[in-house]
mmCIF file of C-alpha atoms in Angstrom:
data_model
loop_
_atom_site.group_PDB
_atom_site.id
_atom_site.type_symbol
_atom_site.label_atom_id
_atom_site.label_comp_id
_atom_site.label_asym_id
_atom_site.label_seq_id
_atom_site.Cartn_x
_atom_site.Cartn_y
_atom_site.Cartn_z
ATOM 1 C CA UNK I 1 10.389 35.284 -0.963
ATOM 2 C CA UNK I 2 12.064 31.879 -0.845
ATOM 3 C CA UNK I 3 15.137 31.599 -3.081
ATOM 4 C CA UNK I 4 18.293 29.531 -3.340
ATOM 5 C CA UNK I 5 21.604 29.507 -5.158
ATOM 6 C CA UNK I 6 24.313 26.890 -5.398
ATOM 7 C CA UNK I 7 28.094 27.166 -5.549
ATOM 8 C CA UNK I 8 30.940 24.737 -6.105
ATOM 9 C CA UNK I 9 32.646 22.637 -8.751
ATOM 10 C CA UNK I 10 32.556 18.934 -9.548
ATOM 11 C CA UNK I 11 36.073 18.261 -8.236
ATOM 12 C CA UNK I 12 36.292 21.273 -5.934
ATOM 13 C CA UNK I 13 36.097 21.257 -2.147
ATOM 14 C CA UNK I 14 32.347 20.794 -2.137
ATOM 15 C CA UNK I 15 28.906 21.983 -3.157
ATOM 16 C CA UNK I 16 27.039 24.704 -1.269
ATOM 17 C CA UNK I 17 23.383 25.704 -1.298
ATOM 18 C CA UNK I 18 22.402 29.126 0.058
ATOM 19 C CA UNK I 19 18.706 29.405 0.964
ATOM 20 C CA UNK I 20 17.104 32.754 1.794
ATOM 21 C CA UNK I 21 13.544 33.436 2.936
ATOM 22 C CA UNK I 22 13.003 30.164 4.818
ATOM 23 C CA UNK I 23 10.582 30.692 7.736
ATOM 24 C CA UNK I 24 11.486 30.240 11.367
ATOM 25 C CA UNK I 25 10.229 27.389 13.517
ATOM 26 C CA UNK I 26 10.732 24.477 11.105
ATOM 27 C CA UNK I 27 12.526 21.445 12.515
ATOM 28 C CA UNK I 28 15.474 20.624 10.258
ATOM 29 C CA UNK I 29 15.823 16.877 9.871
ATOM 30 C CA UNK I 30 19.330 16.368 8.491
ATOM 31 C CA UNK I 31 18.704 12.629 8.225
ATOM 32 C CA UNK I 32 15.874 13.285 5.773
ATOM 33 C CA UNK I 33 18.070 15.569 3.648
ATOM 34 C CA UNK I 34 20.880 12.994 3.713
ATOM 35 C CA UNK I 35 18.419 10.303 2.656
ATOM 36 C CA UNK I 36 17.538 12.320 -0.445
ATOM 37 C CA UNK I 37 21.223 12.899 -1.211
ATOM 38 C CA UNK I 38 21.808 9.152 -0.930
ATOM 39 C CA UNK I 39 18.926 8.414 -3.304
ATOM 40 C CA UNK I 40 20.410 10.888 -5.788
ATOM 41 C CA UNK I 41 23.614 8.830 -5.821
ATOM 42 C CA UNK I 42 21.698 5.632 -6.534
ATOM 43 C CA UNK I 43 19.853 4.137 -9.467
ATOM 44 C CA UNK I 44 21.137 1.526 -11.898
ATOM 45 C CA UNK I 45 23.529 2.913 -14.497
ATOM 46 C CA UNK I 46 25.496 5.358 -12.368
ATOM 47 C CA UNK I 47 29.265 5.746 -12.787
ATOM 48 C CA UNK I 48 32.315 5.310 -10.563
ATOM 49 C CA UNK I 49 32.047 8.727 -8.900
ATOM 50 C CA UNK I 50 29.174 7.461 -6.768
ATOM 51 C CA UNK I 51 31.427 4.830 -5.179
ATOM 52 C CA UNK I 52 33.791 7.589 -4.051
ATOM 53 C CA UNK I 53 31.359 10.136 -2.635
ATOM 54 C CA UNK I 54 29.080 9.598 0.352
ATOM 55 C CA UNK I 55 27.063 12.765 0.286
ATOM 56 C CA UNK I 56 25.933 14.234 3.599
ATOM 57 C CA UNK I 57 24.880 17.746 4.475
ATOM 58 C CA UNK I 58 26.367 20.115 7.022
ATOM 59 C CA UNK I 59 23.981 22.874 8.123
ATOM 60 C CA UNK I 60 26.302 25.822 8.595
ATOM 61 C CA UNK I 61 23.925 28.709 9.363
ATOM 62 C CA UNK I 62 20.323 29.599 10.099
ATOM 63 C CA UNK I 63 19.649 26.861 12.676
ATOM 64 C CA UNK I 64 19.498 26.942 16.491
ATOM 65 C CA UNK I 65 18.642 23.836 18.509
ATOM 66 C CA UNK I 66 17.554 22.033 15.366
ATOM 67 C CA UNK I 67 15.057 24.663 14.206
ATOM 68 C CA UNK I 68 15.220 27.309 11.514
ATOM 69 C CA UNK I 69 15.403 30.877 12.808
ATOM 70 C CA UNK I 70 14.363 32.789 9.677
ATOM 71 C CA UNK I 71 17.860 33.848 8.659
ATOM 72 C CA UNK I 72 19.689 32.558 5.563
ATOM 73 C CA UNK I 73 20.599 28.872 5.642
ATOM 74 C CA UNK I 74 23.874 27.586 4.217
ATOM 75 C CA UNK I 75 24.063 23.879 3.410
ATOM 76 C CA UNK I 76 27.467 22.330 2.662
ATOM 77 C CA UNK I 77 28.201 18.994 0.961
ATOM 78 C CA UNK I 78 31.877 18.076 1.063
ATOM 79 C CA UNK I 79 33.512 16.433 -1.967
ATOM 80 C CA UNK I 80 35.752 13.499 -1.161
ATOM 81 C CA UNK I 81 37.048 13.534 -4.731
ATOM 82 C CA UNK I 82 38.648 16.973 -4.298
ATOM 83 C CA UNK I 83 41.411 17.292 -6.891
ATOM 84 C CA UNK I 84 40.440 20.214 -9.093
ATOM 85 C CA UNK I 85 43.943 21.696 -9.228
ATOM 86 C CA UNK I 86 45.373 18.396 -10.469
ATOM 87 C CA UNK I 87 42.781 17.719 -13.151
ATOM 88 C CA UNK I 88 44.170 17.695 -16.718
ATOM 89 C CA UNK I 89 43.370 20.341 -19.297
ATOM 90 C CA UNK I 90 40.837 19.436 -21.964
ATOM 91 C CA UNK I 91 41.146 20.557 -25.568
ATOM 92 C CA UNK I 92 38.466 18.416 -27.284
ATOM 93 C CA UNK I 93 34.931 19.702 -26.490
ATOM 94 C CA UNK I 94 32.145 17.148 -26.125
ATOM 95 C CA UNK I 95 29.157 17.510 -28.459
ATOM 96 C CA UNK I 96 26.016 18.081 -26.422
ATOM 97 C CA UNK I 97 27.869 19.590 -23.476
ATOM 98 C CA UNK I 98 28.685 23.201 -22.600
ATOM 99 C CA UNK I 99 32.404 22.761 -23.297
ATOM 100 C CA UNK I 100 32.718 24.684 -26.567
ATOM 101 C CA UNK I 101 30.145 27.402 -25.963
ATOM 102 C CA UNK I 102 31.267 28.006 -22.382
ATOM 103 C CA UNK I 103 34.975 28.208 -23.196
ATOM 104 C CA UNK I 104 34.285 30.761 -25.936
ATOM 105 C CA UNK I 105 31.834 32.771 -23.827
ATOM 106 C CA UNK I 106 34.152 33.043 -20.816
ATOM 107 C CA UNK I 107 37.438 33.158 -22.776
ATOM 108 C CA UNK I 108 38.651 30.197 -20.754
ATOM 109 C CA UNK I 109 39.787 26.632 -21.027
ATOM 110 C CA UNK I 110 37.223 23.842 -21.029
ATOM 111 C CA UNK I 111 38.036 22.588 -17.522
ATOM 112 C CA UNK I 112 36.386 25.501 -15.628
ATOM 113 C CA UNK I 113 33.240 25.119 -17.743
ATOM 114 C CA UNK I 114 33.053 21.377 -17.196
ATOM 115 C CA UNK I 115 33.606 21.680 -13.454
ATOM 116 C CA UNK I 116 30.689 24.044 -12.890
ATOM 117 C CA UNK I 117 28.258 22.703 -15.512
ATOM 118 C CA UNK I 118 28.651 19.145 -14.198
ATOM 119 C CA UNK I 119 25.560 17.484 -12.753
ATOM 120 C CA UNK I 120 27.506 17.199 -9.499
ATOM 121 C CA UNK I 121 26.083 20.677 -8.842
ATOM 122 C CA UNK I 122 22.620 19.158 -8.432
ATOM 123 C CA UNK I 123 23.611 17.766 -5.035
ATOM 124 C CA UNK I 124 23.121 21.320 -3.787
ATOM 125 C CA UNK I 125 19.719 21.565 -5.435
ATOM 126 C CA UNK I 126 18.608 18.288 -3.882
ATOM 127 C CA UNK I 127 19.688 19.502 -0.437
ATOM 128 C CA UNK I 128 17.802 22.801 -0.874
ATOM 129 C CA UNK I 129 14.725 20.985 -2.157
ATOM 130 C CA UNK I 130 14.775 18.460 0.674
ATOM 131 C CA UNK I 131 14.918 21.363 3.125
ATOM 132 C CA UNK I 132 11.863 22.870 1.415
ATOM 133 C CA UNK I 133 10.107 19.497 1.587
ATOM 134 C CA UNK I 134 10.378 19.657 5.380
ATOM 135 C CA UNK I 135 8.307 22.841 5.261
ATOM 136 C CA UNK I 136 5.760 21.244 2.908
ATOM 137 C CA UNK I 137 5.370 18.297 5.270
ATOM 138 C CA UNK I 138 4.062 20.724 7.897
ATOM 139 C CA UNK I 139 1.133 21.348 5.534
ATOM 140 C CA UNK I 140 0.767 17.688 4.500
ATOM 141 C CA UNK I 141 1.956 18.506 0.968
ATOM 142 C CA UNK I 142 4.053 15.698 -0.497
ATOM 143 C CA UNK I 143 6.111 15.458 -3.688
ATOM 144 C CA UNK I 144 7.146 12.213 -5.387
ATOM 145 C CA UNK I 145 8.911 11.380 -8.661
ATOM 146 C CA UNK I 146 9.581 8.160 -10.529
ATOM 147 C CA UNK I 147 10.913 6.945 -13.872
ATOM 148 C CA UNK I 148 8.398 6.475 -16.695
ATOM 149 C CA UNK I 149 10.837 5.370 -19.389
ATOM 150 C CA UNK I 150 14.493 4.674 -20.114
ATOM 151 C CA UNK I 151 15.407 4.887 -23.754
ATOM 152 C CA UNK I 152 12.398 3.581 -25.659
ATOM 153 C CA UNK I 153 11.477 1.210 -22.839
ATOM 154 C CA UNK I 154 8.245 2.562 -21.304
ATOM 155 C CA UNK I 155 7.654 1.592 -17.677
ATOM 156 C CA UNK I 156 3.993 2.445 -17.255
ATOM 157 C CA UNK I 157 2.682 -1.125 -17.362
ATOM 158 C CA UNK I 158 3.409 -4.638 -16.148
ATOM 159 C CA UNK I 159 4.151 -5.814 -19.706
ATOM 160 C CA UNK I 160 7.557 -7.453 -19.941
ATOM 161 C CA UNK I 161 9.230 -6.942 -23.301
ATOM 162 C CA UNK I 162 11.982 -9.472 -22.507
ATOM 163 C CA UNK I 163 14.853 -7.605 -24.154
ATOM 164 C CA UNK I 164 17.376 -10.105 -22.851
ATOM 165 C CA UNK I 165 15.916 -12.946 -24.904
ATOM 166 C CA UNK I 166 15.377 -10.699 -27.904
ATOM 167 C CA UNK I 167 18.878 -9.200 -27.529
ATOM 168 C CA UNK I 168 17.420 -6.002 -28.981
ATOM 169 C CA UNK I 169 18.354 -2.349 -28.684
ATOM 170 C CA UNK I 170 14.968 -1.348 -30.119
ATOM 171 C CA UNK I 171 12.323 -2.270 -27.551
ATOM 172 C CA UNK I 172 8.728 -1.643 -28.593
ATOM 173 C CA UNK I 173 7.090 1.693 -27.986
ATOM 174 C CA UNK I 174 4.506 2.331 -25.276
ATOM 175 C CA UNK I 175 2.266 -0.701 -24.883
ATOM 176 C CA UNK I 176 -1.293 -0.348 -26.172
ATOM 177 C CA UNK I 177 -2.394 -1.758 -22.823
ATOM 178 C CA UNK I 178 -0.363 0.825 -20.851
ATOM 179 C CA UNK I 179 -1.533 1.091 -17.246
ATOM 180 C CA UNK I 180 -1.688 4.868 -16.766
ATOM 181 C CA UNK I 181 -4.983 4.244 -14.950
ATOM 182 C CA UNK I 182 -3.116 1.914 -12.602
ATOM 183 C CA UNK I 183 -0.675 4.675 -11.685
ATOM 184 C CA UNK I 184 -3.590 7.077 -11.138
ATOM 185 C CA UNK I 185 -5.145 4.579 -8.726
ATOM 186 C CA UNK I 186 -2.078 4.437 -6.462
ATOM 187 C CA UNK I 187 -1.841 6.377 -3.226
ATOM 188 C CA UNK I 188 1.280 8.366 -2.382
ATOM 189 C CA UNK I 189 2.386 5.632 0.009
ATOM 190 C CA UNK I 190 1.916 2.938 -2.639
ATOM 191 C CA UNK I 191 3.847 4.985 -5.210
ATOM 192 C CA UNK I 192 6.782 5.435 -2.867
ATOM 193 C CA UNK I 193 6.771 1.789 -1.842
ATOM 194 C CA UNK I 194 6.856 0.534 -5.426
ATOM 195 C CA UNK I 195 9.415 3.176 -6.476
ATOM 196 C CA UNK I 196 11.747 2.317 -3.606
ATOM 197 C CA UNK I 197 11.619 -1.380 -4.499
ATOM 198 C CA UNK I 198 12.931 -0.646 -7.994
ATOM 199 C CA UNK I 199 16.626 -0.319 -8.844
ATOM 200 C CA UNK I 200 15.720 2.118 -11.614
ATOM 201 C CA UNK I 201 13.163 4.031 -9.461
ATOM 202 C CA UNK I 202 10.157 3.065 -11.610
ATOM 203 C CA UNK I 203 6.752 1.947 -10.324
ATOM 204 C CA UNK I 204 7.206 -1.504 -11.836
ATOM 205 C CA UNK I 205 10.104 -3.225 -10.043
ATOM 206 C CA UNK I 206 8.943 -6.430 -11.760
ATOM 207 C CA UNK I 207 10.543 -5.045 -14.925
ATOM 208 C CA UNK I 208 13.911 -4.020 -13.475
ATOM 209 C CA UNK I 209 15.820 -6.881 -15.097
ATOM 210 C CA UNK I 210 14.888 -5.936 -18.653
ATOM 211 C CA UNK I 211 15.862 -2.307 -18.036
ATOM 212 C CA UNK I 212 19.140 -3.307 -16.408
ATOM 213 C CA UNK I 213 19.903 -5.505 -19.407
ATOM 214 C CA UNK I 214 19.277 -2.560 -21.724
ATOM 215 C CA UNK I 215 21.611 -0.349 -19.656
ATOM 216 C CA UNK I 216 24.290 -3.048 -19.560
ATOM 217 C CA UNK I 217 24.159 -3.451 -23.341
ATOM 218 C CA UNK I 218 24.455 0.313 -23.711
ATOM 219 C CA UNK I 219 27.467 0.372 -21.382
ATOM 220 C CA UNK I 220 29.200 -2.327 -23.425
ATOM 221 C CA UNK I 221 28.671 -0.337 -26.610
ATOM 222 C CA UNK I 222 30.105 2.844 -25.047
ATOM 223 C CA UNK I 223 26.819 4.726 -25.367
ATOM 224 C CA UNK I 224 24.358 6.425 -22.986
ATOM 225 C CA UNK I 225 20.609 6.469 -22.344
ATOM 226 C CA UNK I 226 18.043 9.125 -21.404
ATOM 227 C CA UNK I 227 14.422 8.815 -20.374
ATOM 228 C CA UNK I 228 11.278 10.399 -18.970
ATOM 229 C CA UNK I 229 10.481 11.208 -15.331
ATOM 230 C CA UNK I 230 7.071 11.965 -13.848
ATOM 231 C CA UNK I 231 6.633 14.173 -10.770
ATOM 232 C CA UNK I 232 3.457 14.446 -8.704
ATOM 233 C CA UNK I 233 2.581 16.805 -5.858
ATOM 234 C CA UNK I 234 -0.201 15.635 -3.540
ATOM 235 C CA UNK I 235 -2.565 17.520 -1.215
ATOM 236 C CA UNK I 236 -1.971 20.921 -2.812
ATOM 237 C CA UNK I 237 -4.381 23.706 -1.749
ATOM 238 C CA UNK I 238 -6.202 26.064 -4.040
ATOM 239 C CA UNK I 239 -4.488 29.251 -5.152
ATOM 240 C CA UNK I 240 -0.718 28.742 -5.220
ATOM 241 C CA UNK I 241 0.706 30.878 -8.022
ATOM 242 C CA UNK I 242 -1.199 33.637 -9.811
ATOM 243 C CA UNK I 243 -2.661 34.646 -13.163
ATOM 244 C CA UNK I 244 -1.682 38.294 -12.741
ATOM 245 C CA UNK I 245 1.834 38.322 -14.257
ATOM 246 C CA UNK I 246 3.526 35.935 -16.668
ATOM 247 C CA UNK I 247 6.630 35.419 -14.539
ATOM 248 C CA UNK I 248 4.617 34.511 -11.433
ATOM 249 C CA UNK I 249 2.480 31.773 -12.975
ATOM 250 C CA UNK I 250 3.256 28.544 -11.158
ATOM 251 C CA UNK I 251 3.309 26.350 -14.263
ATOM 252 C CA UNK I 252 5.875 28.661 -15.857
ATOM 253 C CA UNK I 253 8.029 28.684 -12.746
ATOM 254 C CA UNK I 254 7.931 24.914 -12.464
ATOM 255 C CA UNK I 255 8.814 24.537 -16.133
ATOM 256 C CA UNK I 256 11.815 26.841 -15.761
ATOM 257 C CA UNK I 257 13.061 25.032 -12.652
ATOM 258 C CA UNK I 258 12.796 21.656 -14.382
ATOM 259 C CA UNK I 259 14.358 22.832 -17.650
ATOM 260 C CA UNK I 260 17.296 24.266 -15.691
ATOM 261 C CA UNK I 261 18.347 20.762 -14.594
ATOM 262 C CA UNK I 262 21.231 19.387 -16.640
ATOM 263 C CA UNK I 263 20.193 17.323 -19.699
ATOM 264 C CA UNK I 264 16.460 18.123 -19.444
ATOM 265 C CA UNK I 265 15.094 18.954 -22.917
ATOM 266 C CA UNK I 266 11.324 18.995 -22.457
ATOM 267 C CA UNK I 267 8.564 19.514 -19.874
ATOM 268 C CA UNK I 268 4.875 18.538 -19.861
ATOM 269 C CA UNK I 269 2.103 19.434 -17.415
ATOM 270 C CA UNK I 270 -0.975 17.230 -17.227
ATOM 271 C CA UNK I 271 -1.825 15.967 -20.699
ATOM 272 C CA UNK I 272 1.023 18.057 -22.095
ATOM 273 C CA UNK I 273 1.534 17.652 -25.835
ATOM 274 C CA UNK I 274 -1.276 15.133 -26.039
ATOM 275 C CA UNK I 275 -3.727 17.985 -25.362
ATOM 276 C CA UNK I 276 -2.868 19.432 -28.782
ATOM 277 C CA UNK I 277 -4.159 16.267 -30.471
ATOM 278 C CA UNK I 278 -7.608 16.219 -28.819
ATOM 279 C CA UNK I 279 -10.849 18.178 -29.020
ATOM 280 C CA UNK I 280 -11.453 20.609 -26.179
ATOM 281 C CA UNK I 281 -14.258 18.432 -24.845
ATOM 282 C CA UNK I 282 -11.710 15.657 -24.286
ATOM 283 C CA UNK I 283 -9.122 17.935 -22.659
ATOM 284 C CA UNK I 284 -10.744 20.163 -20.043
ATOM 285 C CA UNK I 285 -11.716 18.745 -16.663
ATOM 286 C CA UNK I 286 -15.435 19.006 -15.751
ATOM 287 C CA UNK I 287 -16.204 20.607 -12.370
ATOM 288 C CA UNK I 288 -18.401 18.837 -9.811
ATOM 289 C CA UNK I 289 -19.290 19.550 -6.190
ATOM 290 C CA UNK I 290 -19.432 17.098 -3.305
ATOM 291 C CA UNK I 291 -21.074 18.573 -0.200
ATOM 292 C CA UNK I 292 -19.473 15.947 2.045
ATOM 293 C CA UNK I 293 -16.028 17.295 1.115
ATOM 294 C CA UNK I 294 -16.826 20.981 1.594
ATOM 295 C CA UNK I 295 -14.404 21.243 4.520
ATOM 296 C CA UNK I 296 -11.585 19.309 2.868
ATOM 297 C CA UNK I 297 -8.664 20.905 1.081
ATOM 298 C CA UNK I 298 -10.594 20.664 -2.206
ATOM 299 C CA UNK I 299 -13.434 22.730 -0.618
ATOM 300 C CA UNK I 300 -15.852 20.218 -2.138
ATOM 301 C CA UNK I 301 -14.904 20.813 -5.765
ATOM 302 C CA UNK I 302 -14.122 17.586 -7.610
ATOM 303 C CA UNK I 303 -12.845 16.698 -11.100
ATOM 304 C CA UNK I 304 -13.446 13.289 -12.722
ATOM 305 C CA UNK I 305 -10.202 13.831 -14.666
ATOM 306 C CA UNK I 306 -6.966 15.742 -14.073
ATOM 307 C CA UNK I 307 -5.891 16.576 -17.606
ATOM 308 C CA UNK I 308 -4.796 20.061 -16.473
ATOM 309 C CA UNK I 309 -2.251 18.480 -14.162
ATOM 310 C CA UNK I 310 -3.490 20.435 -11.165
ATOM 311 C CA UNK I 311 -2.787 23.906 -12.584
ATOM 312 C CA UNK I 312 -5.163 26.260 -14.413
ATOM 313 C CA UNK I 313 -4.244 29.846 -15.449
ATOM 314 C CA UNK I 314 -0.996 29.606 -13.488
ATOM 315 C CA UNK I 315 -2.735 28.625 -10.216
ATOM 316 C CA UNK I 316 -3.232 25.342 -8.372
ATOM 317 C CA UNK I 317 -6.796 23.970 -8.454
ATOM 318 C CA UNK I 318 -6.369 21.510 -5.527
ATOM 319 C CA UNK I 319 -5.857 18.487 -7.800
ATOM 320 C CA UNK I 320 -2.524 16.715 -7.735
ATOM 321 C CA UNK I 321 0.127 18.504 -9.784
ATOM 322 C CA UNK I 322 1.389 16.194 -12.544
ATOM 323 C CA UNK I 323 4.600 17.006 -14.431
ATOM 324 C CA UNK I 324 6.836 15.083 -16.831
ATOM 325 C CA UNK I 325 10.380 15.826 -17.930
ATOM 326 C CA UNK I 326 12.399 14.414 -20.825
ATOM 327 C CA UNK I 327 16.097 13.836 -20.179
ATOM 328 C CA UNK I 328 18.483 13.446 -23.105
ATOM 329 C CA UNK I 329 21.288 10.839 -22.982
ATOM 330 C CA UNK I 330 24.379 12.056 -21.152
ATOM 331 C CA UNK I 331 26.796 13.845 -23.477
ATOM 332 C CA UNK I 332 29.966 12.142 -22.199
ATOM 333 C CA UNK I 333 30.390 9.004 -24.337
ATOM 334 C CA UNK I 334 32.925 6.235 -23.781
ATOM 335 C CA UNK I 335 33.074 5.959 -27.580
ATOM 336 C CA UNK I 336 33.224 9.698 -28.265
ATOM 337 C CA UNK I 337 31.749 11.552 -31.211
ATOM 338 C CA UNK I 338 33.827 13.667 -33.580
ATOM 339 C CA UNK I 339 35.122 16.989 -32.314
ATOM 340 C CA UNK I 340 37.861 19.574 -32.955
ATOM 341 C CA UNK I 341 41.023 20.253 -30.962
ATOM 342 C CA UNK I 342 40.630 23.881 -29.845
ATOM 343 C CA UNK I 343 44.369 24.484 -29.994
ATOM 344 C CA UNK I 344 45.280 22.848 -33.332
ATOM 345 C CA UNK I 345 41.793 22.905 -34.973
ATOM 346 C CA UNK I 346 42.390 19.326 -36.106
ATOM 347 C CA UNK I 347 39.560 16.803 -36.234
ATOM 348 C CA UNK I 348 39.696 14.554 -33.153
ATOM 349 C CA UNK I 349 37.448 12.485 -30.945
ATOM 350 C CA UNK I 350 35.754 14.324 -28.082
ATOM 351 C CA UNK I 351 37.228 14.024 -24.608
ATOM 352 C CA UNK I 352 35.978 11.431 -22.120
ATOM 353 C CA UNK I 353 35.640 11.854 -18.373
ATOM 354 C CA UNK I 354 34.339 9.294 -15.907
ATOM 355 C CA UNK I 355 30.562 9.427 -16.272
ATOM 356 C CA UNK I 356 27.250 7.607 -15.985
ATOM 357 C CA UNK I 357 25.656 5.392 -18.613
ATOM 358 C CA UNK I 358 22.158 6.291 -17.444
ATOM 359 C CA UNK I 359 21.284 8.834 -14.746
ATOM 360 C CA UNK I 360 17.520 8.995 -15.277
ATOM 361 C CA UNK I 361 16.898 7.464 -11.841
ATOM 362 C CA UNK I 362 19.062 10.069 -10.154
ATOM 363 C CA UNK I 363 17.359 12.791 -12.169
ATOM 364 C CA UNK I 364 14.000 11.737 -10.738
ATOM 365 C CA UNK I 365 15.346 12.523 -7.262
ATOM 366 C CA UNK I 366 16.666 15.894 -8.423
ATOM 367 C CA UNK I 367 13.346 16.812 -10.038
ATOM 368 C CA UNK I 368 11.318 15.703 -7.025
ATOM 369 C CA UNK I 369 13.277 18.082 -4.830
ATOM 370 C CA UNK I 370 13.507 21.089 -7.120
ATOM 371 C CA UNK I 371 9.729 20.875 -7.621
ATOM 372 C CA UNK I 372 9.320 20.751 -3.832
ATOM 373 C CA UNK I 373 11.315 23.969 -3.575
ATOM 374 C CA UNK I 374 9.127 25.793 -6.101
ATOM 375 C CA UNK I 375 5.940 24.637 -4.361
ATOM 376 C CA UNK I 376 7.337 25.793 -1.010
ATOM 377 C CA UNK I 377 8.208 29.176 -2.509
ATOM 378 C CA UNK I 378 4.649 29.561 -3.829
ATOM 379 C CA UNK I 379 3.241 28.474 -0.447
ATOM 380 C CA UNK I 380 5.267 31.172 1.326
ATOM 381 C CA UNK I 381 4.121 33.811 -1.163
ATOM 382 C CA UNK I 382 0.491 32.884 -0.553
ATOM 383 C CA UNK I 383 0.550 32.500 3.219
ATOM 384 C CA UNK I 384 3.503 34.593 4.421
ATOM 385 C CA UNK I 385 6.903 33.346 5.425
ATOM 386 C CA UNK I 386 8.292 34.893 8.617
ATOM 387 C CA UNK I 387 7.398 31.936 10.812
ATOM 388 C CA UNK I 388 5.808 28.514 10.509
ATOM 389 C CA UNK I 389 3.121 29.352 13.074
ATOM 390 C CA UNK I 390 2.121 32.486 11.173
ATOM 391 C CA UNK I 391 1.898 30.517 7.927
ATOM 392 C CA UNK I 392 -0.297 27.853 9.511
ATOM 393 C CA UNK I 393 -2.627 30.491 10.981
ATOM 394 C CA UNK I 394 -3.002 32.187 7.587
ATOM 395 C CA UNK I 395 -3.452 28.832 5.877
ATOM 396 C CA UNK I 396 -6.353 28.005 8.195
ATOM 397 C CA UNK I 397 -7.803 31.515 7.875
ATOM 398 C CA UNK I 398 -7.832 31.286 4.072
ATOM 399 C CA UNK I 399 -9.809 28.052 4.128
ATOM 400 C CA UNK I 400 -12.284 29.444 6.680
ATOM 401 C CA UNK I 401 -12.833 32.567 4.570
ATOM 402 C CA UNK I 402 -13.400 30.562 1.399
ATOM 403 C CA UNK I 403 -15.816 28.232 3.196
ATOM 404 C CA UNK I 404 -17.787 31.225 4.481
ATOM 405 C CA UNK I 405 -17.901 32.732 0.989
ATOM 406 C CA UNK I 406 -19.281 29.483 -0.430
ATOM 407 C CA UNK I 407 -21.875 29.091 2.346
#
């Protein structure tokens, strides 16, 4: 069973990720993990903290000669901005954050709550997820995420709304000519290429300037922006997850992992909420069979649509997994909302700490990697997890057995 936990505080000595159940024989590419940590620090709209930290991972345990050995793995990310003992006390909780609830729950000051609930903790989750992605690569399974919208600016088409000339904070809603079909037509390599060309990590770098203008205007007004991220998992085999118990269904596990990321307030799989507005005939994906693809990962079964998002009854159906997550605007505002001083009970403005204006781009990196971890965990459960070679042998055996059954 593949699991992980994180430890550490925002301004503490560092962030740790403890991974248990990782199979032996996987080459650990620290450069790949560091690349994901660097992407997490990027994206237009980030705050000053990212100019201080240069995240890199130290693999402390579980590795010999560059390969995993099956024992627990400890990943360590050192904080350069280590000053937790000098940080000031906070008495004005921020609306939308865990300050008030956490301080009451743990009978503590706000500072300890803020330090642990900070999104800085997600550096550990990205490192753990990137490690899991190295395992997935051995099975040609790839995960990718990108930004679909920031604020009310939808980035699923080439349409340019020209906010700069309009000087508007209210860009139009999703274009009637939205190019969802264009995104569906892209290969994994094309998605990554377009995403990596964009400063906001969208698939339409041609529209970066309008989004940057929107973020800049928000920064000047002392406000923050949220958005929507889409995550896709390619080349997934049949049968990850199960229908047998509610807590082992893969869609439920993915939803929990995504919802547990700071500031995420909603999750969709496939059509998501749009499925509730359609007839069943326009929701469910017809099943076809292509004899020429019998020996592929799909075993010959094809779907003209992927409205289920690659998961049916808690199990993968060999289509790409498609997920979306809604991120609320960051709760730390430069022009704070009203709050109450916990000591005097007087009405005051909420506290302000150095923060981002928009971290949707960074969140796409976090979600890509935490989804990779959940897929890797399901892969290990299906095909065993003591060693990579054993997993590959069982993976091949499963496909041979299914092919024989269908013969």
